[in-house]
Amino acid sequence: MSDSHAGPPEAEAEPDGPSYDPAAPAPLGVGRTATGSAEVDACLARLGDADHLATDGHIEVYEDVHRGLRDALTALDERPGPPAPTGAPSSSYDRS
């Protein structure tokens, strides 16, 4: 057998060329859909910041987004709702 059919040669490292860095930041390409809430949409947009960070920097972004979403949900509980009924319930029929 000849060496020409032995398969592809082993890749040699290029000393001056680009190399593959598995830890380099790379966008995940996850789309985000607007919710209609400016506060929530701002938190979701912040997730895009993780695309430019190394993996060990993601936790800070995720914690910040989690805190913002939690605050947005908490604010929903603090908003005033419809006024509570006052006094005794009235009867819908006349007793006379």
mmCIF file of N, CA, C and O in Angstrom:
data_model
loop_
_atom_site.group_PDB
_atom_site.id
_atom_site.type_symbol
_atom_site.label_atom_id
_atom_site.label_comp_id
_atom_site.label_asym_id
_atom_site.label_seq_id
_atom_site.Cartn_x
_atom_site.Cartn_y
_atom_site.Cartn_z
ATOM 1 N N MET A 1 0.829 -1.172 0.000
ATOM 2 C CA MET A 1 0.000 0.000 0.000
ATOM 3 C C MET A 1 0.872 1.233 0.000
ATOM 4 O O MET A 1 1.906 1.263 0.619
ATOM 5 N N SER A 2 0.358 2.271 -0.628
ATOM 6 C CA SER A 2 1.141 3.501 -0.650
ATOM 7 C C SER A 2 0.636 4.450 0.421
ATOM 8 O O SER A 2 -0.491 4.346 0.898
ATOM 9 N N ASP A 3 1.429 5.409 0.779
ATOM 10 C CA ASP A 3 1.065 6.382 1.804
ATOM 11 C C ASP A 3 0.005 7.362 1.319
ATOM 12 O O ASP A 3 -0.624 8.033 2.111
ATOM 13 N N SER A 4 -0.223 7.436 0.010
ATOM 14 C CA SER A 4 -1.191 8.394 -0.511
ATOM 15 C C SER A 4 -2.628 8.009 -0.160
ATOM 16 O O SER A 4 -3.513 8.824 -0.220
ATOM 17 N N HIS A 5 -2.878 6.764 0.245
ATOM 18 C CA HIS A 5 -4.217 6.328 0.609
ATOM 19 C C HIS A 5 -4.352 6.108 2.111
ATOM 20 O O HIS A 5 -5.328 5.537 2.569
ATOM 21 N N ALA A 6 -3.424 6.596 2.873
ATOM 22 C CA ALA A 6 -3.427 6.363 4.314
ATOM 23 C C ALA A 6 -4.387 7.269 5.052
ATOM 24 O O ALA A 6 -4.618 7.101 6.225
ATOM 25 N N GLY A 7 -4.996 8.245 4.404
ATOM 26 C CA GLY A 7 -5.920 9.154 5.076
ATOM 27 C C GLY A 7 -5.313 10.533 5.187
ATOM 28 O O GLY A 7 -4.195 10.778 4.779
ATOM 29 N N PRO A 8 -6.045 11.452 5.762
ATOM 30 C CA PRO A 8 -5.563 12.818 5.860
ATOM 31 C C PRO A 8 -4.404 12.916 6.841
ATOM 32 O O PRO A 8 -4.362 12.211 7.843
ATOM 33 N N PRO A 9 -3.448 13.775 6.532
ATOM 34 C CA PRO A 9 -2.321 13.944 7.444
ATOM 35 C C PRO A 9 -2.770 14.650 8.715
ATOM 36 O O PRO A 9 -3.772 15.362 8.725
ATOM 37 N N GLU A 10 -2.073 14.429 9.782
ATOM 38 C CA GLU A 10 -2.378 15.084 11.041
ATOM 39 C C GLU A 10 -2.197 16.590 10.880
ATOM 40 O O GLU A 10 -1.275 17.052 10.238
ATOM 41 N N ALA A 11 -3.117 17.352 11.461
ATOM 42 C CA ALA A 11 -3.009 18.807 11.375
ATOM 43 C C ALA A 11 -1.853 19.267 12.242
ATOM 44 O O ALA A 11 -1.699 18.830 13.379
ATOM 45 N N GLU A 12 -1.051 20.113 11.667
ATOM 46 C CA GLU A 12 0.074 20.643 12.413
ATOM 47 C C GLU A 12 -0.274 22.022 12.931
ATOM 48 O O GLU A 12 -0.969 22.786 12.270
ATOM 49 N N ALA A 13 0.208 22.365 14.099
ATOM 50 C CA ALA A 13 -0.053 23.673 14.680
ATOM 51 C C ALA A 13 0.682 24.734 13.873
ATOM 52 O O ALA A 13 1.834 24.549 13.503
ATOM 53 N N GLU A 14 -0.007 25.812 13.608
ATOM 54 C CA GLU A 14 0.605 26.917 12.886
ATOM 55 C C GLU A 14 1.168 27.891 13.911
ATOM 56 O O GLU A 14 0.407 28.536 14.623
ATOM 57 N N PRO A 15 2.476 28.029 14.007
ATOM 58 C CA PRO A 15 3.048 28.883 15.042
ATOM 59 C C PRO A 15 2.669 30.355 14.878
ATOM 60 O O PRO A 15 2.509 31.056 15.849
ATOM 61 N N ASP A 16 2.518 30.843 13.662
ATOM 62 C CA ASP A 16 2.208 32.248 13.459
ATOM 63 C C ASP A 16 0.756 32.480 13.048
ATOM 64 O O ASP A 16 0.329 33.620 12.932
ATOM 65 N N GLY A 17 0.001 31.441 12.826
ATOM 66 C CA GLY A 17 -1.371 31.564 12.353
ATOM 67 C C GLY A 17 -2.368 31.557 13.503
ATOM 68 O O GLY A 17 -2.020 31.401 14.670
ATOM 69 N N PRO A 18 -3.645 31.738 13.173
ATOM 70 C CA PRO A 18 -4.682 31.722 14.204
ATOM 71 C C PRO A 18 -4.833 30.325 14.795
ATOM 72 O O PRO A 18 -4.618 29.325 14.123
ATOM 73 N N SER A 19 -5.182 30.290 16.049
ATOM 74 C CA SER A 19 -5.404 29.002 16.700
ATOM 75 C C SER A 19 -6.801 28.986 17.302
ATOM 76 O O SER A 19 -7.388 30.030 17.563
ATOM 77 N N TYR A 20 -7.324 27.837 17.545
ATOM 78 C CA TYR A 20 -8.651 27.670 18.127
ATOM 79 C C TYR A 20 -8.551 27.821 19.630
ATOM 80 O O TYR A 20 -7.745 27.169 20.283
ATOM 81 N N ASP A 21 -9.340 28.714 20.192
ATOM 82 C CA ASP A 21 -9.366 28.925 21.632
ATOM 83 C C ASP A 21 -10.765 28.554 22.124
ATOM 84 O O ASP A 21 -11.705 29.324 21.920
ATOM 85 N N PRO A 22 -10.941 27.393 22.736
ATOM 86 C CA PRO A 22 -12.284 26.969 23.141
ATOM 87 C C PRO A 22 -12.909 27.873 24.188
ATOM 88 O O PRO A 22 -14.107 27.871 24.363
ATOM 89 N N ALA A 23 -12.129 28.682 24.892
ATOM 90 C CA ALA A 23 -12.671 29.553 25.922
ATOM 91 C C ALA A 23 -12.983 30.948 25.397
ATOM 92 O O ALA A 23 -13.434 31.798 26.146
ATOM 93 N N ALA A 24 -12.763 31.206 24.118
ATOM 94 C CA ALA A 24 -13.024 32.535 23.564
ATOM 95 C C ALA A 24 -14.524 32.808 23.565
ATOM 96 O O ALA A 24 -15.328 31.923 23.311
ATOM 97 N N PRO A 25 -14.915 34.058 23.873
ATOM 98 C CA PRO A 25 -16.345 34.400 23.867
ATOM 99 C C PRO A 25 -16.934 34.246 22.470
ATOM 100 O O PRO A 25 -16.293 34.555 21.476
ATOM 101 N N ALA A 26 -18.138 33.744 22.408
ATOM 102 C CA ALA A 26 -18.841 33.588 21.139
ATOM 103 C C ALA A 26 -20.331 33.776 21.380
ATOM 104 O O ALA A 26 -20.871 33.264 22.358
ATOM 105 N N PRO A 27 -20.996 34.558 20.534
ATOM 106 C CA PRO A 27 -22.438 34.750 20.699
ATOM 107 C C PRO A 27 -23.183 33.425 20.626
ATOM 108 O O PRO A 27 -22.843 32.557 19.834
ATOM 109 N N LEU A 28 -24.187 33.289 21.475
ATOM 110 C CA LEU A 28 -24.985 32.061 21.478
ATOM 111 C C LEU A 28 -26.031 32.068 20.371
ATOM 112 O O LEU A 28 -26.534 31.031 19.983
ATOM 113 N N GLY A 29 -26.379 33.254 19.894
ATOM 114 C CA GLY A 29 -27.355 33.341 18.813
ATOM 115 C C GLY A 29 -28.773 33.074 19.267
ATOM 116 O O GLY A 29 -29.620 32.693 18.474
ATOM 117 N N VAL A 30 -29.059 33.282 20.545
ATOM 118 C CA VAL A 30 -30.406 33.073 21.067
ATOM 119 C C VAL A 30 -31.184 34.364 20.885
ATOM 120 O O VAL A 30 -30.780 35.420 21.373
ATOM 121 N N GLY A 31 -32.285 34.294 20.170
ATOM 122 C CA GLY A 31 -33.112 35.471 19.937
ATOM 123 C C GLY A 31 -33.931 35.829 21.166
ATOM 124 O O GLY A 31 -34.266 34.964 21.977
ATOM 125 N N ARG A 32 -34.214 37.103 21.289
ATOM 126 C CA ARG A 32 -35.039 37.574 22.396
ATOM 127 C C ARG A 32 -36.223 38.321 21.804
ATOM 128 O O ARG A 32 -36.058 39.198 20.960
ATOM 129 N N THR A 33 -37.404 37.993 22.241
ATOM 130 C CA THR A 33 -38.623 38.623 21.755
ATOM 131 C C THR A 33 -39.072 39.683 22.745
ATOM 132 O O THR A 33 -39.101 39.429 23.952
ATOM 133 N N ALA A 34 -39.421 40.852 22.242
ATOM 134 C CA ALA A 34 -39.881 41.942 23.104
ATOM 135 C C ALA A 34 -41.166 41.523 23.827
ATOM 136 O O ALA A 34 -42.028 40.861 23.251
ATOM 137 N N THR A 35 -41.270 41.929 25.086
ATOM 138 C CA THR A 35 -42.423 41.567 25.906
ATOM 139 C C THR A 35 -43.456 42.674 25.983
ATOM 140 O O THR A 35 -44.582 42.434 26.367
ATOM 141 N N GLY A 36 -43.040 43.906 25.669
ATOM 142 C CA GLY A 36 -43.937 45.048 25.803
ATOM 143 C C GLY A 36 -43.732 45.786 27.107
ATOM 144 O O GLY A 36 -44.224 46.879 27.290
ATOM 145 N N SER A 37 -42.984 45.212 28.021
ATOM 146 C CA SER A 37 -42.634 45.868 29.278
ATOM 147 C C SER A 37 -41.207 46.390 29.140
ATOM 148 O O SER A 37 -40.270 45.608 28.973
ATOM 149 N N ALA A 38 -41.048 47.706 29.213
ATOM 150 C CA ALA A 38 -39.724 48.311 29.021
ATOM 151 C C ALA A 38 -38.711 47.769 30.030
ATOM 152 O O ALA A 38 -37.557 47.502 29.675
ATOM 153 N N GLU A 39 -39.133 47.585 31.263
ATOM 154 C CA GLU A 39 -38.227 47.100 32.311
ATOM 155 C C GLU A 39 -37.768 45.666 32.025
ATOM 156 O O GLU A 39 -36.582 45.348 32.118
ATOM 157 N N VAL A 40 -38.689 44.805 31.653
ATOM 158 C CA VAL A 40 -38.357 43.412 31.345
ATOM 159 C C VAL A 40 -37.526 43.330 30.066
ATOM 160 O O VAL A 40 -36.534 42.593 30.009
ATOM 161 N N ASP A 41 -37.891 44.111 29.060
ATOM 162 C CA ASP A 41 -37.143 44.096 27.803
ATOM 163 C C ASP A 41 -35.701 44.555 28.009
ATOM 164 O O ASP A 41 -34.782 44.025 27.390
ATOM 165 N N ALA A 42 -35.491 45.528 28.897
ATOM 166 C CA ALA A 42 -34.135 45.985 29.195
ATOM 167 C C ALA A 42 -33.326 44.869 29.854
ATOM 168 O O ALA A 42 -32.137 44.679 29.553
ATOM 169 N N CYS A 43 -33.956 44.109 30.734
ATOM 170 C CA CYS A 43 -33.275 42.971 31.382
ATOM 171 C C CYS A 43 -32.903 41.918 30.347
ATOM 172 O O CYS A 43 -31.786 41.389 30.360
ATOM 173 N N LEU A 44 -33.823 41.604 29.456
ATOM 174 C CA LEU A 44 -33.553 40.595 28.439
ATOM 175 C C LEU A 44 -32.464 41.057 27.478
ATOM 176 O O LEU A 44 -31.633 40.253 27.042
ATOM 177 N N ALA A 45 -32.442 42.345 27.157
ATOM 178 C CA ALA A 45 -31.394 42.874 26.286
ATOM 179 C C ALA A 45 -30.031 42.752 26.965
ATOM 180 O O ALA A 45 -29.015 42.536 26.308
ATOM 181 N N ARG A 46 -30.013 42.856 28.274
ATOM 182 C CA ARG A 46 -28.758 42.737 29.040
ATOM 183 C C ARG A 46 -28.140 41.356 28.859
ATOM 184 O O ARG A 46 -26.927 41.189 28.948
ATOM 185 N N LEU A 47 -28.949 40.345 28.577
ATOM 186 C CA LEU A 47 -28.412 38.998 28.343
ATOM 187 C C LEU A 47 -27.422 38.984 27.184
ATOM 188 O O LEU A 47 -26.502 38.176 27.166
ATOM 189 N N GLY A 48 -27.597 39.876 26.223
ATOM 190 C CA GLY A 48 -26.685 39.961 25.093
ATOM 191 C C GLY A 48 -25.272 40.317 25.505
ATOM 192 O O GLY A 48 -24.314 40.026 24.786
ATOM 193 N N ASP A 49 -25.102 40.942 26.674
ATOM 194 C CA ASP A 49 -23.764 41.279 27.161
ATOM 195 C C ASP A 49 -22.930 40.036 27.424
ATOM 196 O O ASP A 49 -21.707 40.078 27.341
ATOM 197 N N ALA A 50 -23.579 38.933 27.739
ATOM 198 C CA ALA A 50 -22.848 37.693 28.016
ATOM 199 C C ALA A 50 -22.191 37.143 26.751
ATOM 200 O O ALA A 50 -21.205 36.406 26.841
ATOM 201 N N ASP A 51 -22.695 37.532 25.580
ATOM 202 C CA ASP A 51 -22.124 37.048 24.322
ATOM 203 C C ASP A 51 -20.673 37.483 24.130
ATOM 204 O O ASP A 51 -19.934 36.857 23.389
ATOM 205 N N HIS A 52 -20.281 38.552 24.783
ATOM 206 C CA HIS A 52 -18.945 39.103 24.584
ATOM 207 C C HIS A 52 -18.007 38.809 25.752
ATOM 208 O O HIS A 52 -16.903 39.337 25.794
ATOM 209 N N LEU A 53 -18.466 38.011 26.680
ATOM 210 C CA LEU A 53 -17.663 37.701 27.860
ATOM 211 C C LEU A 53 -17.227 36.246 27.848
ATOM 212 O O LEU A 53 -17.918 35.389 27.297
ATOM 213 N N ALA A 54 -16.120 35.985 28.507
ATOM 214 C CA ALA A 54 -15.715 34.600 28.733
ATOM 215 C C ALA A 54 -16.737 33.966 29.679
ATOM 216 O O ALA A 54 -17.473 34.659 30.380
ATOM 217 N N THR A 55 -16.777 32.671 29.692
ATOM 218 C CA THR A 55 -17.771 31.953 30.485
ATOM 219 C C THR A 55 -17.787 32.377 31.945
ATOM 220 O O THR A 55 -18.845 32.511 32.550
ATOM 221 N N ASP A 56 -16.623 32.624 32.518
ATOM 222 C CA ASP A 56 -16.597 32.996 33.939
ATOM 223 C C ASP A 56 -17.201 34.379 34.183
ATOM 224 O O ASP A 56 -17.484 34.735 35.319
ATOM 225 N N GLY A 57 -17.458 35.164 33.158
ATOM 226 C CA GLY A 57 -18.102 36.458 33.311
ATOM 227 C C GLY A 57 -19.611 36.400 33.166
ATOM 228 O O GLY A 57 -20.311 37.377 33.441
ATOM 229 N N HIS A 58 -20.141 35.268 32.741
ATOM 230 C CA HIS A 58 -21.588 35.139 32.531
ATOM 231 C C HIS A 58 -22.375 35.261 33.821
ATOM 232 O O HIS A 58 -23.471 35.822 33.821
ATOM 233 N N ILE A 59 -21.850 34.747 34.910
ATOM 234 C CA ILE A 59 -22.614 34.711 36.161
ATOM 235 C C ILE A 59 -23.023 36.108 36.605
ATOM 236 O O ILE A 59 -24.139 36.323 37.067
ATOM 237 N N GLU A 60 -22.135 37.084 36.422
ATOM 238 C CA GLU A 60 -22.458 38.460 36.820
ATOM 239 C C GLU A 60 -23.640 38.994 36.002
ATOM 240 O O GLU A 60 -24.551 39.621 36.547
ATOM 241 N N VAL A 61 -23.637 38.723 34.706
ATOM 242 C CA VAL A 61 -24.736 39.167 33.846
ATOM 243 C C VAL A 61 -26.020 38.454 34.244
ATOM 244 O O VAL A 61 -27.074 39.079 34.401
ATOM 245 N N TYR A 62 -25.955 37.137 34.421
ATOM 246 C CA TYR A 62 -27.158 36.371 34.765
ATOM 247 C C TYR A 62 -27.737 36.813 36.103
ATOM 248 O O TYR A 62 -28.957 36.923 36.262
ATOM 249 N N GLU A 63 -26.884 37.079 37.083
ATOM 250 C CA GLU A 63 -27.375 37.538 38.384
ATOM 251 C C GLU A 63 -28.017 38.911 38.265
ATOM 252 O O GLU A 63 -29.040 39.178 38.891
ATOM 253 N N ASP A 64 -27.431 39.790 37.447
ATOM 254 C CA ASP A 64 -27.993 41.118 37.245
ATOM 255 C C ASP A 64 -29.368 41.030 36.576
ATOM 256 O O ASP A 64 -30.321 41.700 36.991
ATOM 257 N N VAL A 65 -29.481 40.185 35.556
ATOM 258 C CA VAL A 65 -30.762 40.007 34.868
ATOM 259 C C VAL A 65 -31.787 39.392 35.819
ATOM 260 O O VAL A 65 -32.935 39.846 35.881
ATOM 261 N N HIS A 66 -31.383 38.401 36.586
ATOM 262 C CA HIS A 66 -32.295 37.770 37.545
ATOM 263 C C HIS A 66 -32.810 38.791 38.553
ATOM 264 O O HIS A 66 -34.004 38.843 38.859
ATOM 265 N N ARG A 67 -31.908 39.633 39.057
ATOM 266 C CA ARG A 67 -32.291 40.662 40.024
ATOM 267 C C ARG A 67 -33.295 41.625 39.391
ATOM 268 O O ARG A 67 -34.317 41.974 40.008
ATOM 269 N N GLY A 68 -33.047 42.043 38.151
ATOM 270 C CA GLY A 68 -33.959 42.966 37.483
ATOM 271 C C GLY A 68 -35.328 42.359 37.232
ATOM 272 O O GLY A 68 -36.356 43.021 37.432
ATOM 273 N N LEU A 69 -35.361 41.096 36.813
ATOM 274 C CA LEU A 69 -36.649 40.426 36.586
ATOM 275 C C LEU A 69 -37.405 40.212 37.894
ATOM 276 O O LEU A 69 -38.624 40.391 37.958
ATOM 277 N N ARG A 70 -36.675 39.867 38.951
ATOM 278 C CA ARG A 70 -37.304 39.698 40.263
ATOM 279 C C ARG A 70 -37.894 41.025 40.735
ATOM 280 O O ARG A 70 -39.018 41.063 41.249
ATOM 281 N N ASP A 71 -37.164 42.130 40.539
ATOM 282 C CA ASP A 71 -37.669 43.445 40.930
ATOM 283 C C ASP A 71 -38.913 43.812 40.133
ATOM 284 O O ASP A 71 -39.851 44.402 40.673
ATOM 285 N N ALA A 72 -38.934 43.479 38.844
ATOM 286 C CA ALA A 72 -40.097 43.761 38.005
ATOM 287 C C ALA A 72 -41.322 42.985 38.501
ATOM 288 O O ALA A 72 -42.434 43.521 38.548
ATOM 289 N N LEU A 73 -41.110 41.731 38.883
ATOM 290 C CA LEU A 73 -42.228 40.931 39.414
ATOM 291 C C LEU A 73 -42.692 41.454 40.766
ATOM 292 O O LEU A 73 -43.893 41.512 41.043
ATOM 293 N N THR A 74 -41.761 41.847 41.605
ATOM 294 C CA THR A 74 -42.113 42.399 42.914
ATOM 295 C C THR A 74 -42.914 43.683 42.748
ATOM 296 O O THR A 74 -43.874 43.927 43.483
ATOM 297 N N ALA A 75 -42.547 44.498 41.765
ATOM 298 C CA ALA A 75 -43.267 45.749 41.519
ATOM 299 C C ALA A 75 -44.720 45.487 41.128
ATOM 300 O O ALA A 75 -45.597 46.299 41.426
ATOM 301 N N LEU A 76 -44.982 44.366 40.492
ATOM 302 C CA LEU A 76 -46.369 44.033 40.147
ATOM 303 C C LEU A 76 -47.217 43.860 41.396
ATOM 304 O O LEU A 76 -48.388 44.233 41.418
ATOM 305 N N ASP A 77 -46.645 43.293 42.457
ATOM 306 C CA ASP A 77 -47.373 43.112 43.709
ATOM 307 C C ASP A 77 -47.599 44.431 44.432
ATOM 308 O O ASP A 77 -48.524 44.551 45.230
ATOM 309 N N GLU A 78 -46.755 45.422 44.170
ATOM 310 C CA GLU A 78 -46.852 46.698 44.870
ATOM 311 C C GLU A 78 -47.796 47.674 44.188
ATOM 312 O O GLU A 78 -48.186 48.672 44.780
ATOM 313 N N ARG A 79 -48.176 47.418 42.955
ATOM 314 C CA ARG A 79 -49.081 48.313 42.242
ATOM 315 C C ARG A 79 -50.474 48.229 42.871
ATOM 316 O O ARG A 79 -50.952 47.148 43.210
ATOM 317 N N PRO A 80 -51.136 49.368 42.980
ATOM 318 C CA PRO A 80 -52.489 49.325 43.543
ATOM 319 C C PRO A 80 -53.452 48.650 42.573
ATOM 320 O O PRO A 80 -53.388 48.872 41.371
ATOM 321 N N GLY A 81 -54.290 47.833 43.117
ATOM 322 C CA GLY A 81 -55.304 47.159 42.316
ATOM 323 C C GLY A 81 -56.604 47.924 42.387
ATOM 324 O O GLY A 81 -56.644 49.074 42.834
ATOM 325 N N PRO A 82 -57.692 47.304 41.997
ATOM 326 C CA PRO A 82 -58.990 47.980 42.088
ATOM 327 C C PRO A 82 -59.337 48.218 43.553
ATOM 328 O O PRO A 82 -58.906 47.471 44.439
ATOM 329 N N PRO A 83 -60.097 49.261 43.826
ATOM 330 C CA PRO A 83 -60.436 49.549 45.231
ATOM 331 C C PRO A 83 -61.241 48.410 45.849
ATOM 332 O O PRO A 83 -62.062 47.780 45.186
ATOM 333 N N ALA A 84 -60.968 48.171 47.104
ATOM 334 C CA ALA A 84 -61.677 47.113 47.837
ATOM 335 C C ALA A 84 -63.085 47.605 48.159
ATOM 336 O O ALA A 84 -63.291 48.794 48.428
ATOM 337 N N PRO A 85 -64.054 46.717 48.157
ATOM 338 C CA PRO A 85 -65.425 47.121 48.501
ATOM 339 C C PRO A 85 -65.491 47.564 49.965
ATOM 340 O O PRO A 85 -64.791 47.039 50.826
ATOM 341 N N THR A 86 -66.327 48.553 50.219
ATOM 342 C CA THR A 86 -66.485 49.047 51.591
ATOM 343 C C THR A 86 -67.905 48.768 52.071
ATOM 344 O O THR A 86 -68.849 48.748 51.287
ATOM 345 N N GLY A 87 -68.078 48.607 53.371
ATOM 346 C CA GLY A 87 -69.397 48.381 53.934
ATOM 347 C C GLY A 87 -69.896 46.979 53.716
ATOM 348 O O GLY A 87 -69.237 46.129 53.123
ATOM 349 N N ALA A 88 -71.085 46.727 54.182
ATOM 350 C CA ALA A 88 -71.705 45.416 54.056
ATOM 351 C C ALA A 88 -72.231 45.239 52.645
ATOM 352 O O ALA A 88 -72.641 46.202 52.001
ATOM 353 N N PRO A 89 -72.234 44.016 52.162
ATOM 354 C CA PRO A 89 -72.778 43.781 50.828
ATOM 355 C C PRO A 89 -74.266 44.108 50.799
ATOM 356 O O PRO A 89 -74.988 43.867 51.757
ATOM 357 N N SER A 90 -74.705 44.695 49.703
ATOM 358 C CA SER A 90 -76.125 45.049 49.592
ATOM 359 C C SER A 90 -76.887 43.883 48.979
ATOM 360 O O SER A 90 -76.354 43.108 48.194
ATOM 361 N N SER A 91 -78.152 43.811 49.351
ATOM 362 C CA SER A 91 -79.010 42.758 48.831
ATOM 363 C C SER A 91 -79.568 43.176 47.487
ATOM 364 O O SER A 91 -79.863 44.346 47.256
ATOM 365 N N SER A 92 -79.717 42.253 46.586
ATOM 366 C CA SER A 92 -80.213 42.579 45.251
ATOM 367 C C SER A 92 -81.747 42.524 45.166
ATOM 368 O O SER A 92 -82.310 42.768 44.138
ATOM 369 N N TYR A 93 -82.432 42.237 46.280
ATOM 370 C CA TYR A 93 -83.882 42.188 46.222
ATOM 371 C C TYR A 93 -84.451 43.007 47.359
ATOM 372 O O TYR A 93 -83.824 43.246 48.374
ATOM 373 N N ASP A 94 -85.664 43.443 47.210
ATOM 374 C CA ASP A 94 -86.332 44.303 48.185
ATOM 375 C C ASP A 94 -87.169 43.430 49.129
ATOM 376 O O ASP A 94 -87.953 42.604 48.686
ATOM 377 N N ARG A 95 -87.018 43.635 50.441
ATOM 378 C CA ARG A 95 -87.738 42.807 51.430
ATOM 379 C C ARG A 95 -89.051 43.448 51.891
ATOM 380 O O ARG A 95 -89.657 42.935 52.824
ATOM 381 N N SER A 96 -89.549 44.490 51.372
ATOM 382 C CA SER A 96 -90.750 45.118 51.883
ATOM 383 C C SER A 96 -92.022 44.432 51.497
ATOM 384 O O SER A 96 -92.224 43.532 50.868
#
